[in-house]
Short mmCIF file of C-alpha atoms and ligand atoms in Angstrom, two decimals:
data_model
loop_
_atom_site.label_atom_id
_atom_site.label_comp_id
_atom_site.label_asym_id
_atom_site.label_seq_id
_atom_site.Cartn_x
_atom_site.Cartn_y
_atom_site.Cartn_z
CA MET V 1 102.56 76.68 136.16
CA THR V 2 99.52 77.94 134.24
CA ASP V 3 97.25 77.96 137.32
CA THR V 4 99.40 80.70 138.87
CA ILE V 5 98.48 83.13 136.11
CA PRO V 6 96.00 85.67 137.53
CA ASP V 7 92.84 86.81 135.75
CA LEU V 8 92.99 90.02 133.75
CA PRO V 9 92.11 92.84 136.15
CA VAL V 10 89.00 94.63 134.81
CA THR V 11 86.64 95.29 137.75
CA ARG V 12 87.02 98.70 139.32
CA SER V 13 85.71 98.64 142.91
CA CYS V 14 86.49 102.33 143.18
CA PRO V 15 85.28 104.34 140.17
CA PHE V 16 88.38 106.54 140.30
CA ASP V 17 91.01 103.83 140.52
CA PRO V 18 92.56 101.31 138.15
CA PRO V 19 91.02 97.81 138.17
CA ASP V 20 91.30 95.68 141.32
CA GLY V 21 94.46 93.62 141.40
CA ALA V 22 96.52 96.37 139.73
CA ALA V 23 99.14 96.46 142.50
CA GLU V 24 99.63 92.68 142.44
CA GLN V 25 99.89 92.71 138.67
CA ARG V 26 102.49 95.48 138.77
CA GLU V 27 104.55 93.45 141.21
CA ARG V 28 104.74 90.66 138.66
CA GLY V 29 106.68 92.98 136.35
CA PRO V 30 105.95 95.58 133.67
CA VAL V 31 104.93 92.87 131.19
CA ALA V 32 103.36 89.71 132.65
CA GLN V 33 100.87 87.04 131.70
CA VAL V 34 97.16 87.16 132.55
CA ARG V 35 94.26 84.82 131.98
CA LEU V 36 91.34 85.95 129.80
CA PRO V 37 87.65 85.00 130.22
CA ASP V 38 87.94 82.31 127.50
CA ASP V 39 90.76 80.73 129.55
CA SER V 40 93.45 81.71 127.06
CA THR V 41 96.45 83.72 128.22
CA ALA V 42 97.76 87.07 127.05
CA TRP V 43 100.38 89.61 128.10
CA LEU V 44 99.39 92.55 130.26
CA VAL V 45 101.61 95.62 129.95
CA THR V 46 101.50 97.70 133.13
CA GLY V 47 104.79 99.62 132.83
CA HIS V 48 104.47 103.11 131.36
CA ALA V 49 107.57 103.01 129.15
CA GLU V 50 106.70 99.49 127.99
CA ALA V 51 103.12 100.53 127.21
CA ARG V 52 104.28 103.42 125.03
CA ALA V 53 106.82 101.23 123.27
CA LEU V 54 104.23 98.55 122.56
CA LEU V 55 101.56 100.97 121.30
CA ALA V 56 104.09 102.57 118.94
CA ASP V 57 105.41 99.22 117.70
CA PRO V 58 104.56 98.38 114.08
CA ARG V 59 104.76 94.67 114.98
CA VAL V 60 101.37 94.75 116.70
CA SER V 61 97.97 94.52 115.04
CA SER V 62 94.63 96.05 115.98
CA ASP V 63 92.72 93.86 113.53
CA ARG V 64 90.00 92.23 115.63
CA GLY V 65 89.34 89.75 112.83
CA ARG V 66 92.70 87.98 113.27
CA PRO V 67 92.54 84.44 114.68
CA GLY V 68 93.54 84.50 118.33
CA PHE V 69 92.99 88.24 118.75
CA PRO V 70 92.51 88.62 122.52
CA VAL V 71 89.02 89.24 123.92
CA PRO V 72 89.35 90.87 127.34
CA VAL V 73 85.64 90.84 128.23
CA ALA V 74 83.35 87.91 127.44
CA ALA V 75 80.47 90.11 126.21
CA LEU V 76 82.72 91.46 123.46
CA ALA V 77 83.15 87.99 121.96
CA ARG V 78 79.42 87.30 121.94
CA ASN V 79 78.69 90.67 120.47
CA ARG V 80 81.29 91.01 117.81
CA PRO V 81 79.50 92.66 114.90
CA THR V 82 79.92 91.18 111.48
CA ASN V 83 80.74 94.34 109.62
CA MET V 84 83.41 96.24 111.50
CA ASN V 85 85.82 96.37 108.60
CA ALA V 86 85.87 100.13 108.47
CA THR V 87 86.37 101.07 112.08
CA LEU V 88 89.62 102.89 112.58
CA ILE V 89 90.45 101.11 115.80
CA ALA V 90 89.98 97.62 114.35
CA ASN V 91 92.25 98.16 111.35
CA ASP V 92 95.95 98.19 110.56
CA PRO V 93 97.80 100.14 107.88
CA PRO V 94 97.31 100.60 104.99
CA VAL V 95 93.50 100.54 105.47
CA HIS V 96 93.77 102.39 108.79
CA THR V 97 96.02 105.05 107.23
CA ARG V 98 93.61 105.61 104.34
CA LEU V 99 90.57 105.97 106.61
CA ARG V 100 92.29 108.10 109.24
CA ARG V 101 93.61 110.56 106.63
CA MET V 102 90.05 111.25 105.52
CA VAL V 103 88.88 112.37 108.94
CA ILE V 104 91.92 113.78 110.71
CA PRO V 105 91.59 117.27 109.10
CA SER V 106 88.28 117.72 110.95
CA PHE V 107 89.88 117.16 114.36
CA THR V 108 93.01 119.33 114.23
CA VAL V 109 93.73 121.85 117.00
CA ARG V 110 92.76 124.67 114.60
CA LYS V 111 89.48 123.09 113.54
CA ILE V 112 88.54 122.43 117.15
CA ALA V 113 89.53 125.97 118.20
CA ALA V 114 87.05 127.26 115.61
CA LEU V 115 84.38 125.04 117.16
CA LYS V 116 84.89 126.40 120.69
CA PRO V 117 82.27 129.20 120.53
CA LYS V 118 79.70 126.61 119.53
CA ILE V 119 80.76 124.33 122.41
CA GLU V 120 80.55 127.32 124.81
CA ARG V 121 77.00 127.98 123.62
CA ILE V 122 75.93 124.35 124.00
CA VAL V 123 77.40 124.18 127.52
CA THR V 124 75.74 127.47 128.52
CA GLU V 125 72.33 126.35 127.25
CA ARG V 126 72.53 123.05 129.13
CA LEU V 127 73.53 124.79 132.35
CA ASP V 128 70.76 127.40 131.94
CA ALA V 129 68.21 124.59 131.65
CA MET V 130 69.63 122.57 134.53
CA ILE V 131 69.82 125.60 136.84
CA ALA V 132 66.28 126.67 135.90
CA ALA V 133 64.88 123.20 136.66
CA GLY V 134 66.85 122.34 139.80
CA PRO V 135 68.21 121.63 142.32
CA PRO V 136 68.51 118.63 142.47
CA ALA V 137 69.63 117.33 139.08
CA ASP V 138 71.06 114.29 137.39
CA LEU V 139 74.32 115.72 136.11
CA LEU V 140 74.74 112.88 133.62
CA ALA V 141 71.33 113.20 131.92
CA ASP V 142 71.10 116.99 132.23
CA PHE V 143 74.64 117.99 131.36
CA ALA V 144 77.46 115.45 130.94
CA LEU V 145 75.68 113.43 128.25
CA PRO V 146 73.80 116.06 126.20
CA VAL V 147 76.83 118.34 125.84
CA PRO V 148 79.14 115.92 123.92
CA SER V 149 76.14 114.34 122.23
CA THR V 150 75.01 117.67 120.79
CA VAL V 151 78.56 118.60 119.82
CA ILE V 152 79.29 115.37 117.93
CA CYS V 153 75.89 115.55 116.20
CA GLU V 154 76.66 119.04 114.94
CA LEU V 155 80.17 118.04 113.88
CA LEU V 156 79.04 114.94 111.99
CA GLY V 157 75.73 116.30 110.72
CA VAL V 158 73.63 113.75 112.64
CA PRO V 159 70.19 115.05 113.76
CA TYR V 160 70.25 115.54 117.54
CA SER V 161 66.55 114.63 117.59
CA ASP V 162 67.73 111.00 117.26
CA HIS V 163 69.90 111.23 120.39
CA GLU V 164 67.75 109.01 122.60
CA PHE V 165 68.04 106.19 120.09
CA PHE V 166 71.81 106.33 119.59
CA GLU V 167 72.64 107.03 123.24
CA GLU V 168 70.54 104.02 124.28
CA GLN V 169 72.14 101.72 121.68
CA SER V 170 75.56 102.97 122.61
CA ARG V 171 74.87 102.16 126.28
CA ARG V 172 73.63 98.71 125.29
CA ARG V 173 76.45 97.90 122.92
CA LEU V 174 78.07 95.43 125.28
CA ASP V 175 74.87 93.77 126.51
CA ALA V 176 75.09 90.00 126.21
CA ASP V 177 71.98 89.67 124.06
CA GLY V 178 72.35 92.95 122.25
CA ASP V 179 72.04 93.80 118.60
CA ALA V 180 72.81 97.41 119.42
CA ILE V 181 75.80 97.76 117.11
CA LEU V 182 73.80 96.37 114.22
CA LYS V 183 70.98 98.84 114.91
CA LEU V 184 73.48 101.69 114.98
CA ILE V 185 75.10 100.64 111.71
CA THR V 186 71.68 100.35 110.06
CA TYR V 187 70.78 103.81 111.37
CA LEU V 188 73.98 105.33 109.97
CA HIS V 189 73.52 103.45 106.72
CA ASP V 190 70.05 104.96 106.29
CA LEU V 191 71.26 108.40 107.33
CA VAL V 192 74.03 108.31 104.70
CA ALA V 193 71.45 107.24 102.08
CA LYS V 194 69.24 110.20 103.04
CA LYS V 195 72.19 112.57 102.91
CA ILE V 196 73.19 111.38 99.45
CA GLU V 197 69.68 112.37 98.30
CA ASN V 198 69.53 115.46 100.42
CA PRO V 199 72.94 116.88 101.37
CA GLY V 200 73.29 118.77 104.64
CA GLU V 201 76.19 120.17 106.63
CA GLY V 202 78.71 118.15 108.60
CA LEU V 203 81.61 115.76 108.38
CA LEU V 204 79.42 112.94 107.01
CA ASP V 205 78.24 115.23 104.20
CA ASP V 206 81.83 116.27 103.47
CA LEU V 207 82.88 112.63 103.33
CA ILE V 208 80.03 111.86 100.93
CA ALA V 209 81.01 114.73 98.64
CA GLU V 210 84.79 114.31 98.81
CA GLN V 211 85.39 110.60 99.36
CA LEU V 212 82.29 108.54 98.58
CA ALA V 213 81.53 110.34 95.34
CA GLU V 214 85.15 109.93 94.27
CA GLY V 215 85.09 106.18 95.02
CA ARG V 216 87.68 106.34 97.80
CA LEU V 217 85.19 105.15 100.41
CA ASP V 218 82.11 102.95 100.05
CA HIS V 219 78.70 103.32 101.68
CA ASP V 220 79.34 100.56 104.28
CA GLU V 221 82.68 102.01 105.27
CA LEU V 222 81.18 105.46 105.71
CA ALA V 223 78.30 104.12 107.83
CA THR V 224 80.69 102.20 110.08
CA MET V 225 83.06 105.13 110.45
CA GLY V 226 80.16 107.44 111.24
CA MET V 227 78.93 105.03 113.89
CA VAL V 228 82.31 104.82 115.60
CA MET V 229 82.71 108.60 115.67
CA LEU V 230 79.17 109.01 116.97
CA ILE V 231 79.69 106.51 119.82
CA ALA V 232 83.26 107.47 120.67
CA GLY V 233 82.36 111.14 120.36
CA HIS V 234 79.71 111.23 123.07
CA ASP V 235 80.11 108.26 125.39
CA THR V 236 83.72 108.70 126.50
CA THR V 237 83.46 112.45 127.02
CA ALA V 238 80.18 112.06 128.96
CA ASN V 239 81.93 109.61 131.30
CA MET V 240 84.88 111.94 131.74
CA ILE V 241 82.65 114.93 132.59
CA SER V 242 80.68 112.91 135.16
CA LEU V 243 83.57 111.05 136.77
CA GLY V 244 85.79 114.14 136.63
CA THR V 245 83.12 116.17 138.44
CA MET V 246 82.69 113.40 141.02
CA LEU V 247 86.41 113.18 141.59
CA LEU V 248 86.83 116.94 142.06
CA LEU V 249 83.81 117.14 144.37
CA SER V 250 85.39 114.35 146.42
CA ASN V 251 88.70 116.25 146.61
CA PRO V 252 87.77 119.77 147.78
CA ASP V 253 91.39 120.93 148.06
CA GLN V 254 91.95 120.12 144.39
CA LEU V 255 88.63 121.64 143.36
CA ALA V 256 89.55 124.84 145.22
CA LYS V 257 92.65 125.15 143.02
CA VAL V 258 90.58 124.74 139.86
CA ARG V 259 88.07 127.33 141.09
CA ALA V 260 90.74 129.80 142.16
CA ASP V 261 92.12 130.21 138.64
CA GLU V 262 90.30 129.32 135.46
CA ALA V 263 93.63 129.33 133.63
CA ALA V 264 94.42 126.19 135.66
CA VAL V 265 91.59 124.19 134.06
CA PRO V 266 93.56 122.75 131.09
CA ALA V 267 96.20 121.27 133.41
CA ALA V 268 93.46 119.93 135.67
CA VAL V 269 91.77 118.28 132.68
CA GLU V 270 95.01 116.47 131.79
CA GLU V 271 95.36 115.29 135.37
CA LEU V 272 91.75 114.06 135.50
CA LEU V 273 92.31 112.21 132.22
CA ARG V 274 95.42 110.52 133.59
CA TYR V 275 94.01 109.76 137.01
CA LEU V 276 90.74 108.27 135.75
CA THR V 277 91.94 106.71 132.45
CA ILE V 278 88.35 105.65 131.75
CA ALA V 279 89.33 103.56 128.70
CA GLY V 280 91.98 101.70 130.63
CA THR V 281 92.65 98.45 128.72
CA LEU V 282 93.77 98.61 125.09
CA THR V 283 93.87 95.45 122.98
CA ARG V 284 96.49 94.30 120.45
CA GLN V 285 98.06 91.16 118.98
CA ALA V 286 101.75 90.64 118.18
CA THR V 287 102.44 89.88 114.52
CA GLU V 288 106.12 89.11 115.14
CA ASP V 289 108.20 88.22 118.18
CA ILE V 290 108.74 91.31 120.33
CA GLU V 291 111.20 91.74 123.20
CA LEU V 292 109.52 93.94 125.80
CA GLY V 293 110.58 94.48 129.39
CA ASP V 294 112.24 91.19 130.24
CA VAL V 295 109.94 88.93 128.23
CA THR V 296 109.57 87.81 124.65
CA ILE V 297 106.07 88.25 123.29
CA LYS V 298 105.63 85.63 120.58
CA ALA V 299 104.03 86.29 117.21
CA GLY V 300 100.29 85.63 117.62
CA ASP V 301 100.22 86.37 121.37
CA GLY V 302 97.53 88.70 122.65
CA VAL V 303 98.71 91.88 124.36
CA LEU V 304 96.62 94.10 126.60
CA VAL V 305 97.93 97.51 127.51
CA ALA V 306 96.77 98.43 131.02
CA SER V 307 96.89 102.18 130.44
CA ALA V 308 94.91 102.80 133.66
CA ILE V 309 97.64 101.04 135.65
CA ALA V 310 100.55 102.49 133.65
CA ASN V 311 99.20 106.01 134.15
CA ARG V 312 99.53 105.60 137.93
CA GLU V 313 103.15 104.45 137.78
CA GLU V 314 104.50 107.91 138.57
CA SER V 315 101.93 108.82 141.21
CA ASP V 316 98.73 107.67 142.85
CA GLU V 317 98.02 111.20 144.07
CA LEU V 318 95.61 113.53 142.30
CA ASP V 319 97.48 116.77 141.67
CA VAL V 320 95.67 119.14 139.31
CA GLU V 321 98.62 121.53 139.20
CA HIS V 322 101.16 118.97 138.01
CA PRO V 323 99.75 116.78 135.27
CA MET V 324 101.87 113.97 133.84
CA ARG V 325 103.41 114.86 130.48
CA HIS V 326 102.94 111.67 128.53
CA HIS V 327 99.86 110.05 129.96
CA LEU V 328 98.12 107.32 128.00
CA ALA V 329 94.48 108.28 128.56
CA PHE V 330 94.07 108.80 124.80
CA GLY V 331 96.32 105.85 123.92
CA PHE V 332 99.52 106.31 121.90
CA GLY V 333 100.86 105.55 118.44
CA ILE V 334 98.87 105.35 115.22
CA HIS V 335 95.54 104.74 116.98
CA GLN V 336 95.90 107.59 119.45
CA CYS V 337 92.47 109.10 119.96
CA LEU V 338 91.20 110.89 116.88
CA GLY V 339 88.95 113.11 119.02
CA GLN V 340 91.41 114.15 121.72
CA ASN V 341 91.47 117.85 120.81
CA LEU V 342 87.69 117.89 120.74
CA ALA V 343 87.45 116.02 124.05
CA ARG V 344 89.90 118.42 125.72
CA ALA V 345 87.95 121.45 124.48
CA GLU V 346 84.66 120.02 125.71
CA LEU V 347 86.07 119.07 129.11
CA GLU V 348 87.73 122.45 129.64
CA ILE V 349 84.62 124.40 128.73
CA ALA V 350 82.30 122.08 130.67
CA PHE V 351 84.29 122.18 133.93
CA THR V 352 85.00 125.92 133.69
CA GLN V 353 81.36 126.88 133.27
CA LEU V 354 79.99 124.26 135.67
CA PHE V 355 82.11 125.31 138.64
CA ARG V 356 81.82 129.03 137.83
CA ARG V 357 78.05 129.01 137.59
CA ILE V 358 77.28 126.59 140.43
CA PRO V 359 79.85 127.31 143.14
CA THR V 360 77.95 125.27 145.73
CA LEU V 361 77.63 122.14 143.59
CA ARG V 362 77.83 118.89 145.60
CA LEU V 363 76.94 115.23 145.27
CA ALA V 364 73.40 114.44 146.46
CA VAL V 365 74.36 110.92 147.59
CA PRO V 366 77.57 109.45 149.05
CA VAL V 367 80.14 108.75 146.36
CA ASP V 368 79.91 104.96 146.74
CA GLU V 369 76.14 105.09 146.17
CA VAL V 370 76.39 106.70 142.73
CA PRO V 371 75.14 104.00 140.32
CA ARG V 372 77.95 102.74 138.12
CA ARG V 373 77.87 101.29 134.67
CA PRO V 374 78.56 97.61 134.44
CA MET V 375 80.76 97.99 131.37
CA ALA V 376 84.18 96.84 132.45
CA LEU V 377 86.35 98.39 129.75
CA LEU V 378 84.92 101.88 129.95
CA SER V 379 84.23 103.24 133.41
CA GLY V 380 81.36 105.58 134.03
CA VAL V 381 78.12 106.17 135.92
CA THR V 382 74.49 105.61 134.95
CA GLU V 383 73.24 108.58 136.95
CA LEU V 384 74.94 111.40 138.87
CA PRO V 385 72.67 112.89 141.54
CA VAL V 386 73.85 116.41 142.44
CA THR V 387 72.45 119.38 144.28
CA TRP V 388 73.54 122.93 145.14
C1 HEM H 407 87.64 112.04 127.11
C2 HEM H 407 87.18 111.45 126.05
C3 HEM H 407 87.89 110.35 125.29
C4 HEM H 407 88.75 109.37 125.75
C5 HEM H 407 89.22 109.11 127.16
C6 HEM H 407 89.14 108.61 124.57
C7 HEM H 407 90.02 107.54 124.60
C8 HEM H 407 90.50 106.90 123.48
C9 HEM H 407 91.56 105.91 123.48
C10 HEM H 407 92.27 105.37 124.72
C11 HEM H 407 91.76 105.53 122.20
C12 HEM H 407 92.82 104.52 121.69
C13 HEM H 407 92.28 103.11 121.70
C14 HEM H 407 93.36 102.10 121.38
O1 HEM H 407 94.48 102.46 121.02
O2 HEM H 407 93.06 100.89 121.47
C15 HEM H 407 90.83 106.26 121.37
C16 HEM H 407 90.71 106.12 120.01
C17 HEM H 407 89.71 106.74 119.26
N1 HEM H 407 88.88 107.76 119.68
FE1 HEM H 407 88.78 108.53 121.55
N2 HEM H 407 88.52 109.13 123.47
C18 HEM H 407 87.76 110.20 123.86
C19 HEM H 407 87.01 111.03 123.06
C20 HEM H 407 86.81 110.85 121.71
C21 HEM H 407 86.01 111.70 120.87
C22 HEM H 407 85.30 112.99 121.32
C23 HEM H 407 86.02 111.17 119.62
C24 HEM H 407 85.30 111.79 118.45
C25 HEM H 407 85.41 111.49 117.23
C26 HEM H 407 86.85 109.96 119.67
C27 HEM H 407 87.12 109.10 118.61
C28 HEM H 407 88.07 108.10 118.63
C29 HEM H 407 88.38 107.28 117.47
C30 HEM H 407 87.72 107.33 116.10
C31 HEM H 407 89.43 106.42 117.87
C32 HEM H 407 90.15 105.38 117.02
C33 HEM H 407 91.34 106.04 116.37
C34 HEM H 407 92.20 105.12 115.51
O3 HEM H 407 92.12 103.89 115.65
O4 HEM H 407 92.95 105.64 114.67
N3 HEM H 407 87.31 109.82 120.94
N4 HEM H 407 90.09 107.11 122.17
#
């Protein structure tokens, strides 16, 4: 029986599509078993309704320290850092609730709306520089990466002059031999120490003044939280800008609709998020028996939510005018992306300005020759050659 269980689908042959084997997995039902790299089995949730139900279920844990917590990619097991006790995504309530409450006020729709002029300025400056230097250009290095990197640095109060270091470590964080996460935590630890001595402006400084000083957060927790926001804040958005641009350039009819009416950009952003679902496999463990679909997930079983597959349940067509209402590109439930309002604002401003200012933008190489990142759980490119 066990040898009929397929491997967890993670490899994406096409950068725009869910992992290979998605269709076969869906045929096996909305919740079905898969085999993980360590030869254990877990449940893969591919149905949209089932995925939402599972992610909202209080009987699942996100605590990566639990025995038997599923490891979908082998490199993650080798590289599990020792001190991840303060990352939001690796914690359950009540610790998760305490940490999330400290940072959520900085990411509300209102707070992000107030940040938009700054994002506009950063996007304009990057485009000015890229246009002045090109064509051609590497859209990742010249635009898609520096924009969210600069924005998250300003928001957190991290010096952008250190961007090469943290971008490189962030890229290397899943390397088999890497100590990248440790280097990043040490960097944040030192930065927090400097800020305690010499306060500046930003979310880290606010957290020092309001939480650390009051004893509600310790130095390690703050460093780890800062690291997660720094990584999550630039890497995901950079991938969405690059892959989103690639996808639109590969679908001229859809791009024409975006260009025809800038008011259509927010809907297009939602559709790009759904279609690409770059963070497409979310990891949990059942803490109690859970009936889901037509199976019983036993307490202790690993559960992987295939959001990239679930988001294509309704349609495999890209349709920028009709985005799906409840897509899972930012997850769902208590761990739903902290930075989603920020990411949306960055994507809207980036695409609007990019296509307005460079109407003749096109890929400089065929789409299947764009170098891809090897990281299975987060799709993206390592370079995006464009010209105009
Ligand atoms: C387009 C860009 C982004 C995408 C696609 C994305 C995707 C996601 C997803 C799918 C999750 C849920 C993971 C899970 O439930 O297992 C998540 C959580 C998270 N994201 Fe994002 N994200 C993006 C941008 C950002 C930004 C800009 C930040 C900036 C701070 C950020 C910070 C976080 C944090 C801290 C969590 C963990 C939240 C928690 O556990 O409570 N993300 N993100």
